[in-house]
Tab-separated table of C-alpha atoms and ligand atoms in Angstrom:
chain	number	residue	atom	x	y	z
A	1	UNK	CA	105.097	63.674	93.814
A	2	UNK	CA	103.355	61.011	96.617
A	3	UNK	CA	105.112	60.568	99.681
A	4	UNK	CA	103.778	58.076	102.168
A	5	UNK	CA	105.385	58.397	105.932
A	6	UNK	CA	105.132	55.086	108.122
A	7	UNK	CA	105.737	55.416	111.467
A	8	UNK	CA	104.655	56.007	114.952
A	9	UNK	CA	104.236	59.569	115.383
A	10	UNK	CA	101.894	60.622	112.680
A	11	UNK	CA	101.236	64.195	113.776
A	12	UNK	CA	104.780	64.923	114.138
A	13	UNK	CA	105.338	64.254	110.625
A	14	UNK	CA	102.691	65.922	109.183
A	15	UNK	CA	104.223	69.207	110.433
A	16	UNK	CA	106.813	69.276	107.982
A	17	UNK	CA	104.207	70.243	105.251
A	18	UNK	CA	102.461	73.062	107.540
A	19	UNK	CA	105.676	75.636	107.128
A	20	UNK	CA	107.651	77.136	104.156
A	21	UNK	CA	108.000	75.682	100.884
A	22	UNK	CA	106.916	72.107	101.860
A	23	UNK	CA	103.554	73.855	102.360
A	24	UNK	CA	103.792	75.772	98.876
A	25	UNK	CA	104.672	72.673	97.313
A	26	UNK	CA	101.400	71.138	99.008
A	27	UNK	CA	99.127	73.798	97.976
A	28	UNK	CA	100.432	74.254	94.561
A	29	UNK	CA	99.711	70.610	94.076
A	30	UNK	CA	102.867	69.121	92.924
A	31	UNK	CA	103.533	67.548	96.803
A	32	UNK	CA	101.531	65.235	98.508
A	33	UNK	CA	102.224	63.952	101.633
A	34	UNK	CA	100.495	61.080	103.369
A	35	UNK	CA	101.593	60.191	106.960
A	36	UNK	CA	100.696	56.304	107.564
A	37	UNK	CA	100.529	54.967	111.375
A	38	UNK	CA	102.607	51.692	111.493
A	39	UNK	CA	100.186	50.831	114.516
A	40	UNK	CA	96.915	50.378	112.378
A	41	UNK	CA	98.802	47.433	111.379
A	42	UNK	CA	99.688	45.860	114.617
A	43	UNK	CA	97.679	42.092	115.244
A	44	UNK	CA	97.662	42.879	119.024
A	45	UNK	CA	94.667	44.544	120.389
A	46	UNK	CA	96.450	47.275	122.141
A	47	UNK	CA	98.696	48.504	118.599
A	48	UNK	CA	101.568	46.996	120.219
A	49	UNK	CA	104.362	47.131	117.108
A	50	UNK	CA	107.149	45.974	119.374
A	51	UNK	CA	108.623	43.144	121.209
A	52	UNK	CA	112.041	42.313	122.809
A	53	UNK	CA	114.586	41.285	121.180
A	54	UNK	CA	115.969	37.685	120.606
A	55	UNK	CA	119.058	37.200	122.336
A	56	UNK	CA	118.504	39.565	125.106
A	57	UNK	CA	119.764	42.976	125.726
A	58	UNK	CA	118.060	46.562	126.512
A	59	UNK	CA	115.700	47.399	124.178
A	60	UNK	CA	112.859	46.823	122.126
A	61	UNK	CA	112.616	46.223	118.213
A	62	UNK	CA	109.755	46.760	115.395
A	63	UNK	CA	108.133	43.817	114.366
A	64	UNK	CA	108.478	42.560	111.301
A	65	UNK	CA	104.633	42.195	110.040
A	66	UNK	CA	103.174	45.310	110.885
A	67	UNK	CA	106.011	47.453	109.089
A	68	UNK	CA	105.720	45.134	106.065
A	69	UNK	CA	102.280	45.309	105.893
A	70	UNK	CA	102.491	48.894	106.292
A	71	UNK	CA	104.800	49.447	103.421
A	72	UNK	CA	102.299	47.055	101.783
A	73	UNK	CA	99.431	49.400	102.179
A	74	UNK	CA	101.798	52.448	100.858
A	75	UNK	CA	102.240	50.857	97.648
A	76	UNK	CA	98.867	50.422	97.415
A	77	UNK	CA	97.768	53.527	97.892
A	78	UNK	CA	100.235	55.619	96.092
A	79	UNK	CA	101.678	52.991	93.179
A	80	UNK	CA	105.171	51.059	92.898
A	81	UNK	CA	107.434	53.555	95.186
A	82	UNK	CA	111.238	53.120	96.324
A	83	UNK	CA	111.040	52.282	99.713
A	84	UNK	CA	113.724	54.454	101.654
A	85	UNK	CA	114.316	53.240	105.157
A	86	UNK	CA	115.624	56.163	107.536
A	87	UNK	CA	118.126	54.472	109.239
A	88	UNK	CA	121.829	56.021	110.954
A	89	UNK	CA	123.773	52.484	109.440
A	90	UNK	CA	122.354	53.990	105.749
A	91	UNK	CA	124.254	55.731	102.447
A	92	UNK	CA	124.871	59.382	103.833
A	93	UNK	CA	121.691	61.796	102.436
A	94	UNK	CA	123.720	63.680	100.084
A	95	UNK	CA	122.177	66.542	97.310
A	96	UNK	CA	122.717	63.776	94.759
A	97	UNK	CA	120.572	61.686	96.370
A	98	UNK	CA	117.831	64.578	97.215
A	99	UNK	CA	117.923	65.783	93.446
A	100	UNK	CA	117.800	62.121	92.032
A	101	UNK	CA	114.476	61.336	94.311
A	102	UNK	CA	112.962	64.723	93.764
A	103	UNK	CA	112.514	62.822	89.771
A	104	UNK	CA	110.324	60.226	91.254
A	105	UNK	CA	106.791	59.820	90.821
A	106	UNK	CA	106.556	58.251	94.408
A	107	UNK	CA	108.234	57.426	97.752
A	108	UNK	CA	107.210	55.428	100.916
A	109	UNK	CA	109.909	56.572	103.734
A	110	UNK	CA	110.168	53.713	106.753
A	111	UNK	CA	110.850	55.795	110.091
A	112	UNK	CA	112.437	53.265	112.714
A	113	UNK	CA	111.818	53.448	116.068
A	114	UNK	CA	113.143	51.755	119.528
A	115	UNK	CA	116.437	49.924	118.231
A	116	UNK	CA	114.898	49.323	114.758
A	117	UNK	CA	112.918	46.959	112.720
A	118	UNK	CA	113.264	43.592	112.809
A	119	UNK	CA	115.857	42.642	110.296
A	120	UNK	CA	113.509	40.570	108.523
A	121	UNK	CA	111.734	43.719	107.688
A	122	UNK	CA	114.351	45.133	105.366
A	123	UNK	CA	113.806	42.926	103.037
A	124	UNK	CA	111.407	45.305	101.554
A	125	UNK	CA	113.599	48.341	101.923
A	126	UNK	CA	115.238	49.626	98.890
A	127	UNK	CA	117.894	51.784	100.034
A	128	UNK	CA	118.983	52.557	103.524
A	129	UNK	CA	119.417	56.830	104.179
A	130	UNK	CA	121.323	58.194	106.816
A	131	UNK	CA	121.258	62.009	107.886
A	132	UNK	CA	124.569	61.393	109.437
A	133	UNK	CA	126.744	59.758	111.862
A	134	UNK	CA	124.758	59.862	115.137
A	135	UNK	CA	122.110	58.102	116.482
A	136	UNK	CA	118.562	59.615	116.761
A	137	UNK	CA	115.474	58.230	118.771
A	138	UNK	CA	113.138	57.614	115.892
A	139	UNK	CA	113.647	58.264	111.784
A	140	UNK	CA	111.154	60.728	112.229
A	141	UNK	CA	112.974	63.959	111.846
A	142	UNK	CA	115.395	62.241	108.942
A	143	UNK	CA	112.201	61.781	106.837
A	144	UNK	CA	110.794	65.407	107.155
A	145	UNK	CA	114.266	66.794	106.379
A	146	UNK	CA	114.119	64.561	103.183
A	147	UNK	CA	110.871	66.242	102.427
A	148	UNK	CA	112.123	69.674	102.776
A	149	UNK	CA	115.142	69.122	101.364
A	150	UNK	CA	113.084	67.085	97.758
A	151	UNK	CA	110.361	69.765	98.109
A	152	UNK	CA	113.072	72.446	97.095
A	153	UNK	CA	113.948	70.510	93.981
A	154	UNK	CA	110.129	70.218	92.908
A	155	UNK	CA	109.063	72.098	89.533
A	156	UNK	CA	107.548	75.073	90.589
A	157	UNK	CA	107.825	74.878	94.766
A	158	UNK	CA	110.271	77.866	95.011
A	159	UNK	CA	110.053	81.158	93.586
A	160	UNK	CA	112.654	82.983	90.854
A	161	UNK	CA	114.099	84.993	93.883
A	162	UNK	CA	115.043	81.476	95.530
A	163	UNK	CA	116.542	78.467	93.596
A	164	UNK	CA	117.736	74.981	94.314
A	165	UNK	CA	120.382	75.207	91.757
A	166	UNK	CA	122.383	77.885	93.294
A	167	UNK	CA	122.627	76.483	96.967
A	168	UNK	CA	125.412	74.713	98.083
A	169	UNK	CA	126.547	71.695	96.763
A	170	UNK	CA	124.390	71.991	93.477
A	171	UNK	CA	127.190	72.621	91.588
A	172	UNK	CA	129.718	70.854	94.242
A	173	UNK	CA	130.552	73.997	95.675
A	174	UNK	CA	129.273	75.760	98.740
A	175	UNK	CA	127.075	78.363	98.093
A	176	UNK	CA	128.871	82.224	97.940
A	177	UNK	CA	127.884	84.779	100.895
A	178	UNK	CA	124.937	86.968	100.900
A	179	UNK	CA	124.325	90.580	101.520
A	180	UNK	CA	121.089	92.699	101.671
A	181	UNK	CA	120.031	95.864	103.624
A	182	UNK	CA	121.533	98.100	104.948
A	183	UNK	CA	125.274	99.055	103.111
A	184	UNK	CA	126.604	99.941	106.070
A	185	UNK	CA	126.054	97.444	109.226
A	186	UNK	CA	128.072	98.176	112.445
A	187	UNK	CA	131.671	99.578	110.396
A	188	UNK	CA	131.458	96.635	107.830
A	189	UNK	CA	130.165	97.641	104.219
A	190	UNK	CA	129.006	94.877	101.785
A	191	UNK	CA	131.118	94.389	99.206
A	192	UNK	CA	131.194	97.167	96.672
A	193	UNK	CA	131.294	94.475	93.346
A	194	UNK	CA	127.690	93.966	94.372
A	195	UNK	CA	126.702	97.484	94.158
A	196	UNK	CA	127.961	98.075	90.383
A	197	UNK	CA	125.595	96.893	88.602
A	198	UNK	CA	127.619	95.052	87.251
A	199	UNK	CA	126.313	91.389	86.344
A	200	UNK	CA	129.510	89.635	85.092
A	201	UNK	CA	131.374	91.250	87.617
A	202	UNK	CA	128.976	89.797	90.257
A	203	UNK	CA	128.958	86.544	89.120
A	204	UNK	CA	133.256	86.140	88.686
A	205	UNK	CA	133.048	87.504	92.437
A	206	UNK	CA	130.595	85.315	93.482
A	207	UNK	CA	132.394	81.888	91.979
A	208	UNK	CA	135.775	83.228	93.771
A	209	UNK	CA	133.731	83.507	96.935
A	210	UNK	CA	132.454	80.065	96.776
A	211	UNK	CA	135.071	78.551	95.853
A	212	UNK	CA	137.150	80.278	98.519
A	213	UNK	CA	133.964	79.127	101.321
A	214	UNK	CA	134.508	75.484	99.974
A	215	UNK	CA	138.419	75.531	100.132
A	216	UNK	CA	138.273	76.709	103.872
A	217	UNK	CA	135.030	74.779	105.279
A	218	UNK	CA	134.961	72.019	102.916
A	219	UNK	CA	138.406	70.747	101.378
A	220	UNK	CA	136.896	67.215	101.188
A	221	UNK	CA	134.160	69.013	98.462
A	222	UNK	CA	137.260	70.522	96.089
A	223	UNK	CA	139.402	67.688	96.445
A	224	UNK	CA	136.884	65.832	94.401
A	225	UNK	CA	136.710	68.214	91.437
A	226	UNK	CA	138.040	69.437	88.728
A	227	UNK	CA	138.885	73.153	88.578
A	228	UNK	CA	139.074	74.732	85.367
A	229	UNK	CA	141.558	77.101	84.423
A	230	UNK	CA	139.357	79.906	85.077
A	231	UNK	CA	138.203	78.453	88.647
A	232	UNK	CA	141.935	78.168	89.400
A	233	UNK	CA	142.956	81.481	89.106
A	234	UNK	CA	139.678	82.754	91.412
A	235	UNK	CA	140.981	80.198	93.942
A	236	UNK	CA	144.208	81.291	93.889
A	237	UNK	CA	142.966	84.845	93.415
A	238	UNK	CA	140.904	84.496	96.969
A	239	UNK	CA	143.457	82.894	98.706
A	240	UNK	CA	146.147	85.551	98.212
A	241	UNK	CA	143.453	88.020	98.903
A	242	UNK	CA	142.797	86.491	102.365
A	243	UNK	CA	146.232	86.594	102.759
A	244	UNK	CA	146.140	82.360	103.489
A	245	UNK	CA	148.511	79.886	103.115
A	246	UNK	CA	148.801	78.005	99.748
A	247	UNK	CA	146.608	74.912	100.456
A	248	UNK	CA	148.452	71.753	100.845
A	249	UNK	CA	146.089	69.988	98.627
A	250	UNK	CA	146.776	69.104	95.232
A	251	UNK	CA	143.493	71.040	93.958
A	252	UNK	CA	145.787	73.971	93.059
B	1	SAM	N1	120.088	50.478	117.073
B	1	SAM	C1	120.206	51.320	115.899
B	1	SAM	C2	121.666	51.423	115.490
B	1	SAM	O1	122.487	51.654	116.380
B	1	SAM	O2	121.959	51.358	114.292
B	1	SAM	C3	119.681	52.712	116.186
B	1	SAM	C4	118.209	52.776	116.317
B	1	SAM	S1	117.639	54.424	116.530
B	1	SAM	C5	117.620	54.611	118.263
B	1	SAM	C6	115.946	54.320	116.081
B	1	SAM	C7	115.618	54.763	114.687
B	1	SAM	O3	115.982	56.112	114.503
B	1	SAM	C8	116.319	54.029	113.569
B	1	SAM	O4	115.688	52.805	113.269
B	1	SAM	C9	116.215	55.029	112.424
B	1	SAM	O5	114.975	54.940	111.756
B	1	SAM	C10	116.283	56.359	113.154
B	1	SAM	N2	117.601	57.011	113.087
B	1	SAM	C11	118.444	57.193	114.112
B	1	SAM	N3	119.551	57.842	113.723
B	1	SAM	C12	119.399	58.092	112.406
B	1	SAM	C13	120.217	58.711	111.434
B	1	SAM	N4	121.408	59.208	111.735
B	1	SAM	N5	119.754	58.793	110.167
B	1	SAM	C14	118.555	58.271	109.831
B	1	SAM	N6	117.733	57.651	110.719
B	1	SAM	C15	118.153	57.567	111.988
């Protein structure tokens, strides 16, 4: 997959493909990442890319030309891309929406700056993202965590021990605890299911366990599924094991 980055602050960017599996994903080939400065497409002779806005008030805003010719030059270089405008007024970044552009050949990702582009600019933004309800200085850190978060779902860019799949929210649930070395860790054991050996075992306590995580720190997730009969009884199974209250939702 091509990604092209506009914005101001190329070398911050580019450090989202120097660490972990971003960098994997770049070395194995199936990543590239391209970080475009906005200001090699400013007309003034000092790379100026901003002006104040009409109207008055504090501020500056992006000028329309150089981000459009920027986005221009993107889909030159790397082919017809969605163009995905970082922006905190955008469709909450969601797994969906990670896994979904992870299938694309290409994507050009607008980072705003200042108070944002002129609104003239958007007209060649396909889909506003958000990373969530609060307001950041620049969409610079938005776009690398959309990197990260698409470089997991890449063919090949994590190993069999690790896998997109099984975090949370693949399969609408948060993901179940984890336990490694050692057994015993300041009076508290890990859980002796995950000792047997046993691998159906495992997995039944594992579902309970995230089902249970996603019934105490995420309600909103459960409320919008569908338990089967089986997922039922684990629910109900965890919740009378935590000795909890019957939930007030309707998901039971
Ligand atoms: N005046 C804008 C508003 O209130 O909607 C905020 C502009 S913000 C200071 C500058 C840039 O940061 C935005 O253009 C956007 O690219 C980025 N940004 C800020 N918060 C963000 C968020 N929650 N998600 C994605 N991008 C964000």
């Amino acid at each position: 997959m091509k990604i092209e980055i506009l914005t101001l602050f190329p070398e911050l960017v580019e450090q989202v493909v120097r660490f972990g599996i971003p960098r994997k994903a770049v070395e194995a080939g199936i990543l590239e990442l391209k970080a475009r400065d906005i200001r090699d497409y400013s007309e003034d002779r000092d790379r100026r890319v901003d002006d104040r806005p009409y109207g008055g008030g504090p501020g500056m805003v992006m000028e329309a030309e150089p981000l459009t010719a920027a986005i221009a030059a993107a889909k030159a270089a790397i082919g017809e891309a969605r163009v995905i405008g970082l922006s905190p007024q955008g469709e909450p970044l969601t797994q969906d929406w990670v896994r979904r552009l992870a299938l694309e050949p290409g994507l050009i990702l607008l980072c705003g700056r200042y108070e944002g582009p002129d609104e003239r600019a958007m007209r060649a933004v396909d889909v506003e993202l958000s990373l969530g309800d609060f307001v950041l200085s620049g969409g610079e850190l938005p776009a690398m965590a959309l990197v990260d978060a698409i470089a997991r779902w890449l063919p090949g860019a994590l190993g069999h021990e690790q896998s997109a799949p099984n975090d949370s929210f693949a399969s609408g649930l948060l993901d179940h605890p984890h336990y490694t070395r050692p057994e015993h860790w300041r009076g508290e054991a890990v859980p002796e299911v995950l000792l047997s050996g046993d691998h159906a075992k495992v997995a039944r306590w594992r579902l309970k366990q995230a089902l249970g995580a996603t019934w105490l720190k995420r309600p909103d997730l459960l409320a919008g599924l569908e338990l089967n009969k089986e997922q039922t009884r684990l629910l109900r199974e965890f919740i009378a094991e935590a000795g909890l209250d019957s939930p007030d939702s309707d998901v039971l």
